Short mmCIF file of C-alpha atoms and ligand atoms in Angstrom, two decimals:
data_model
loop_
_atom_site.label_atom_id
_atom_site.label_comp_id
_atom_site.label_asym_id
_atom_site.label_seq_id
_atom_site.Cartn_x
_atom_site.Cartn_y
_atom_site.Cartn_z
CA UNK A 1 105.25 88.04 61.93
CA UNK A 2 105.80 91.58 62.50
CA UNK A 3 102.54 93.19 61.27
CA UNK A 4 98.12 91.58 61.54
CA UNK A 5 96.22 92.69 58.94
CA UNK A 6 92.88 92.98 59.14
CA UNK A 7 90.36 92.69 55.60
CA UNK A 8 87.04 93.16 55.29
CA UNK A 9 85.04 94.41 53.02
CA UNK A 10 80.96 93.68 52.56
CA UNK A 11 78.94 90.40 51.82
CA UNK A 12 79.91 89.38 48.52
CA UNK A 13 82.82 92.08 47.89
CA UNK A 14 85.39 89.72 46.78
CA UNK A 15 87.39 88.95 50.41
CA UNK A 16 87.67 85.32 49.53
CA UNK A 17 88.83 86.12 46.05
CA UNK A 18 91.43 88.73 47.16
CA UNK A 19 92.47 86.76 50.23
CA UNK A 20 92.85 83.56 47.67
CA UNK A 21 95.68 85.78 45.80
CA UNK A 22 97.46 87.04 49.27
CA UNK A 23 97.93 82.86 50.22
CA UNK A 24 99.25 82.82 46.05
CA UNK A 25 102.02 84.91 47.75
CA UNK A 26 103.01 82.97 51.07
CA UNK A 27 100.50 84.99 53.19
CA UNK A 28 99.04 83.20 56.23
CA UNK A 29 95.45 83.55 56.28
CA UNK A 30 92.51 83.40 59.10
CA UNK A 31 88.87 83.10 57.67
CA UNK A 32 86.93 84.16 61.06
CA UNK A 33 83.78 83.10 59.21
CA UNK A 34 84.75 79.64 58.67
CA UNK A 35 86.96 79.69 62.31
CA UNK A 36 83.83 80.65 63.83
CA UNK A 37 81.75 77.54 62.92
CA UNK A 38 84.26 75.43 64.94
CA UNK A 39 83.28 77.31 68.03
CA UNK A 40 79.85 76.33 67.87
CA UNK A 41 80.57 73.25 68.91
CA UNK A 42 82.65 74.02 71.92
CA UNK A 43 79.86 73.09 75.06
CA UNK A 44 80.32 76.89 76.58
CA UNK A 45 79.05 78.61 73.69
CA UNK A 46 76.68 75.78 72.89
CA UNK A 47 75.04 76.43 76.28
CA UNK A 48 75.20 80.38 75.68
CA UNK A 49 73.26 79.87 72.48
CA UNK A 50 70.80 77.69 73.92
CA UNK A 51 70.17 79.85 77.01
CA UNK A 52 69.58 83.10 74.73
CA UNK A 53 67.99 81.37 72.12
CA UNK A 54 65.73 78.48 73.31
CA UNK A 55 66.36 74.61 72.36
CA UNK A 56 64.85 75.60 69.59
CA UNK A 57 67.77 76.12 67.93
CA UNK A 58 69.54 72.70 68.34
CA UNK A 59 68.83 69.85 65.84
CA UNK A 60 67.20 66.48 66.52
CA UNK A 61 70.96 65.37 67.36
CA UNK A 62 71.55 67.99 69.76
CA UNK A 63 73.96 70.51 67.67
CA UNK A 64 73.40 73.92 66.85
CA UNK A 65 71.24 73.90 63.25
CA UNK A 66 73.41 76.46 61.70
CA UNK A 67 70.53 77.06 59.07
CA UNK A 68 68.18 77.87 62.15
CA UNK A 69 71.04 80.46 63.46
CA UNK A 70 71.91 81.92 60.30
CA UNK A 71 67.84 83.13 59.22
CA UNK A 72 67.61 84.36 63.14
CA UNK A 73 70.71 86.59 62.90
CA UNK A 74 70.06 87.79 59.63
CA UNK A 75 66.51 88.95 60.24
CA UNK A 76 67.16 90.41 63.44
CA UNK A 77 69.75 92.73 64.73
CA UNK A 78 69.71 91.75 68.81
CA UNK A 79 69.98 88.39 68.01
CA UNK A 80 73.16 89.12 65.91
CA UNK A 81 74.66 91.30 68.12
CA UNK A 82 74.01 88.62 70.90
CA UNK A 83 75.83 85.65 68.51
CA UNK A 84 78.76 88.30 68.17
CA UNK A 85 79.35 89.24 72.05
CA UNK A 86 79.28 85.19 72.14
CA UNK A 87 81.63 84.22 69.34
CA UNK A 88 84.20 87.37 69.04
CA UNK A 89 86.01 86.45 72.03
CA UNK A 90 86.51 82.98 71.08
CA UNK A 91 87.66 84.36 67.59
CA UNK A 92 89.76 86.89 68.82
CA UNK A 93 92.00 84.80 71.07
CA UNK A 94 92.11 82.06 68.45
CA UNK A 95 93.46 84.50 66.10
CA UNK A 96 95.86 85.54 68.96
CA UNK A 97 97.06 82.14 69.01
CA UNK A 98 97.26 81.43 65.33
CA UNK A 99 99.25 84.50 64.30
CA UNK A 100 102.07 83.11 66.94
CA UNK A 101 102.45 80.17 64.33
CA UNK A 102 103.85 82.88 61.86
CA UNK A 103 106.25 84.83 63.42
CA UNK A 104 108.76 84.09 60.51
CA UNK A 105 106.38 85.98 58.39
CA UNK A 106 106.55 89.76 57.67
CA UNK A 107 102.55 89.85 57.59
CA UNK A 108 99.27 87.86 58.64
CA UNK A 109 95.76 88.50 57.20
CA UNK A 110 92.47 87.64 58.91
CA UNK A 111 89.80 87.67 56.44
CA UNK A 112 86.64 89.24 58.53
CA UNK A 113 83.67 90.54 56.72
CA UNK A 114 82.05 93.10 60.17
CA UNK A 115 85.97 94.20 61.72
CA UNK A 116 84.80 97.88 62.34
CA UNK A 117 80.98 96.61 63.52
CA UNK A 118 82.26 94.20 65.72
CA UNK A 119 85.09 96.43 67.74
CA UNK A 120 87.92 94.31 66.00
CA UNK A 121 89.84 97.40 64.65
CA UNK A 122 92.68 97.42 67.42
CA UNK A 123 93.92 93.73 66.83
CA UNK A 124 95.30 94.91 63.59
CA UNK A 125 97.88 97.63 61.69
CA UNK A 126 96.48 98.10 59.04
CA UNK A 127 92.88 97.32 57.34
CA UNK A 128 92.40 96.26 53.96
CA UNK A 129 88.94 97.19 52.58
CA UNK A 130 87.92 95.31 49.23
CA UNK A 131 85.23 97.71 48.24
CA UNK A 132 82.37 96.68 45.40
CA UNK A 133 78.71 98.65 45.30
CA UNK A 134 76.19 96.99 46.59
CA UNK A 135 74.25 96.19 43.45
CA UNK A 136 77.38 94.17 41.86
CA UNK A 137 77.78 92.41 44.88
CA UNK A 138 74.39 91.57 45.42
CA UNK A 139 74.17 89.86 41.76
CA UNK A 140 77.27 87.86 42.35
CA UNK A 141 76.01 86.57 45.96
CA UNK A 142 72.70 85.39 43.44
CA UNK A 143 75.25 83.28 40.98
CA UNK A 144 77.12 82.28 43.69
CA UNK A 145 74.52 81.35 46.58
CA UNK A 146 72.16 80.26 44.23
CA UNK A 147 69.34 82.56 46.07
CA UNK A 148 67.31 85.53 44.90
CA UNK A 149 68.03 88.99 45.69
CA UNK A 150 65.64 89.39 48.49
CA UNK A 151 67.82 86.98 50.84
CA UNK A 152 70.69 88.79 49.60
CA UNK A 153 69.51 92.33 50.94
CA UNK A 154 68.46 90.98 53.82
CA UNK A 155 71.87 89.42 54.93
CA UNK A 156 73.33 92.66 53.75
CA UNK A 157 70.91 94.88 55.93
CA UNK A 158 72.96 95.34 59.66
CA UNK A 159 76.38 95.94 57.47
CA UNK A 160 78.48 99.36 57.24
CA UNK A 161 77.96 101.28 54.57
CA UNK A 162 81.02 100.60 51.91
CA UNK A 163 81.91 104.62 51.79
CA UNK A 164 82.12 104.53 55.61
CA UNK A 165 84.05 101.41 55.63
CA UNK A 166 86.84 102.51 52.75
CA UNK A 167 86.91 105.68 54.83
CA UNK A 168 88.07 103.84 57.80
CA UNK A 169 90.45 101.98 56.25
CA UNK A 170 94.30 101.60 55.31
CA UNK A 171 94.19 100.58 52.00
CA UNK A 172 91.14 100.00 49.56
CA UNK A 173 91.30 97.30 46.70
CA UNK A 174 88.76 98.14 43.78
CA UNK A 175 86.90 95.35 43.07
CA UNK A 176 84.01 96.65 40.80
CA UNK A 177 85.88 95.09 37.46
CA UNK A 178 86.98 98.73 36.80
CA UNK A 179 90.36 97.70 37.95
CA UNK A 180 92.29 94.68 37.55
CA UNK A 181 92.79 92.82 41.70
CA UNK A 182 95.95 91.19 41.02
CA UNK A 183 98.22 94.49 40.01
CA UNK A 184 96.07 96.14 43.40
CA UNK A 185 97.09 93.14 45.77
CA UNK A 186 100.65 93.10 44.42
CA UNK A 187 101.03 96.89 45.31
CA UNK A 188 99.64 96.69 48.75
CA UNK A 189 102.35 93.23 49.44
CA UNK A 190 104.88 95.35 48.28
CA UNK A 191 103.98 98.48 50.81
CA UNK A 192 103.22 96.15 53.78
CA UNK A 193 106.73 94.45 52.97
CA UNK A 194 108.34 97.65 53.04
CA UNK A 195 106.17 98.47 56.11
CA UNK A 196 107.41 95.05 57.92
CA UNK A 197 110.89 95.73 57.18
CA UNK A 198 110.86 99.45 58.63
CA UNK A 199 109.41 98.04 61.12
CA UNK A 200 112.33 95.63 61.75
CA UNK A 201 115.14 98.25 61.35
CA UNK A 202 113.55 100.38 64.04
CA UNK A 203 113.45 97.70 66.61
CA UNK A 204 117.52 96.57 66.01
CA UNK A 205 118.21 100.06 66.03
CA UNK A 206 116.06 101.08 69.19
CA UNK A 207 117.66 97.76 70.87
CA UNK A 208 121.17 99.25 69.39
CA UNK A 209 120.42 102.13 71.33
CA UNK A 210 119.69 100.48 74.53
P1 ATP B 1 81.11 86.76 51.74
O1 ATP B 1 81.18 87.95 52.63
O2 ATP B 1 79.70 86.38 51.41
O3 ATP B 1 81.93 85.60 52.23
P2 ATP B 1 83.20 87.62 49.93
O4 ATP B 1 83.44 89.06 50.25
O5 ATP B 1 84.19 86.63 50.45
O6 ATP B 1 81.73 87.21 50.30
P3 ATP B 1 83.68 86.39 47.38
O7 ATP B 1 83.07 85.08 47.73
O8 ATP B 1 85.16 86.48 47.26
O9 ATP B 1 83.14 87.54 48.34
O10 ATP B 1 83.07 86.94 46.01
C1 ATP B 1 81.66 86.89 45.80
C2 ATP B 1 81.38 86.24 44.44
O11 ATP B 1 81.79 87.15 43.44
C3 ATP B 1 82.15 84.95 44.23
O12 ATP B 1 81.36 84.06 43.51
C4 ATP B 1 83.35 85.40 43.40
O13 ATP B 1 83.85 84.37 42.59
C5 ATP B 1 82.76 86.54 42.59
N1 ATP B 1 83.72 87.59 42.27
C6 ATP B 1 84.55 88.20 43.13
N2 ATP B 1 85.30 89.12 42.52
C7 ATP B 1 84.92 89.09 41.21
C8 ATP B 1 85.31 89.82 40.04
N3 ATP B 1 86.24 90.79 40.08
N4 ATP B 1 84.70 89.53 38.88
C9 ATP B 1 83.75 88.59 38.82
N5 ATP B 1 83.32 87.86 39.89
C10 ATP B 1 83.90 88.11 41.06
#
């Protein structure tokens, strides 16, 4: 693997979607969000989440009630910020680890929904931002959650604004149904391919030099 690619995008912006179409193509992908779940039951960051949080948070069998952590970090920003500073590490160096299985490949994705909030930006090339306003995103996170669009907003509440975050980033994939994804996706493969392969010319030609 010659290039890590990071993409994000908001709650409910279409990441799975679009990552769904990159592992169509042979891309490796890493979904930190569902990584991250594993690490809650390593006993280090069990005992950091208990010490910061209180017993309180563990169930009547002594795990981490993932409902109970989810409604804490979404209603308060400390508490959030204090899950991250616990789990990023972890996620990080598992990443590290994972991309090594792919070195055959000319890219890897990881799939992170908070990669400029959370410090993450370096680990990559290039970001992929799948952008969608707010309001269409919100109504699909209703159809697909099944909840109303109170609990929506207020999981959506510590993110980057979408402008900011398509600002920031590499490339942007349109994903307000003004635009068809696939033909988007496909043009991006093609430019990271080209990327990968540049890439691979300049280091036999800088070891040519040597
Ligand atoms: P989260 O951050 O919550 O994990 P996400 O960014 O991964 O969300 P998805 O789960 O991919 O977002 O998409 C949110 C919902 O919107 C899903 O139900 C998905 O099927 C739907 N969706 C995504 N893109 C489109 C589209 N272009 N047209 C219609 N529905 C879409």
């Amino acid at each position: 693997m010659r290039l890590k690619i990071g993409l994000t995008g908001n709650i409910g912006s279409g990441k799975t979607v679009v990552s769904c179409i990159f592992s169509t193509l042979g891309i490796p992908v890493y979904h930190a969000d569902e990584e991250s779940k594993k690490f809650l039951d390593d006993p280090s960051v069990k005992n950091q989440i208990v010490k910061n949080f209180g017993y309180g948070i563990l169930t009547n069998d002594q795990v981490i009630n993932r409902r109970s952590l989810a409604s804490l970090v979404f209603t308060d920003e400390n508490a959030l910020q204090l899950l991250n500073s616990i789990l990023h590490p972890k996620i990080r160096q598992d990443f590290r680890n994972w991309a090594l299985l792919y070195t055959d490949k000319h890219y890897v994705i990881q799939e992170a929904a908070i990669i400029f909030e959370s410090g993450f930006r370096t680990e990559y090339d290039y970001i992929i931002d799948v952008s969608c306003p707010k309001e269409i995103a919100i109504d699909r996170v209703i159809k697909r959650d099944k909840i109303d669009g109170h609990s929506v907003q207020r999981r959506m509440q510590f993110q980057m604004d979408d402008a900011e975050k398509m600002r920031l980033s590499d490339f942007v994939i349109r994903n307000d149904g003004s635009e068809l994804v696939i033909p988007q996706v496909l043009s991006i493969h093609q430019q990271l391919l080209e990327i990968s392969a540049k890439r691979k010319d300049d280091v036999a030609s800088g070891a040519a030099d040597a």
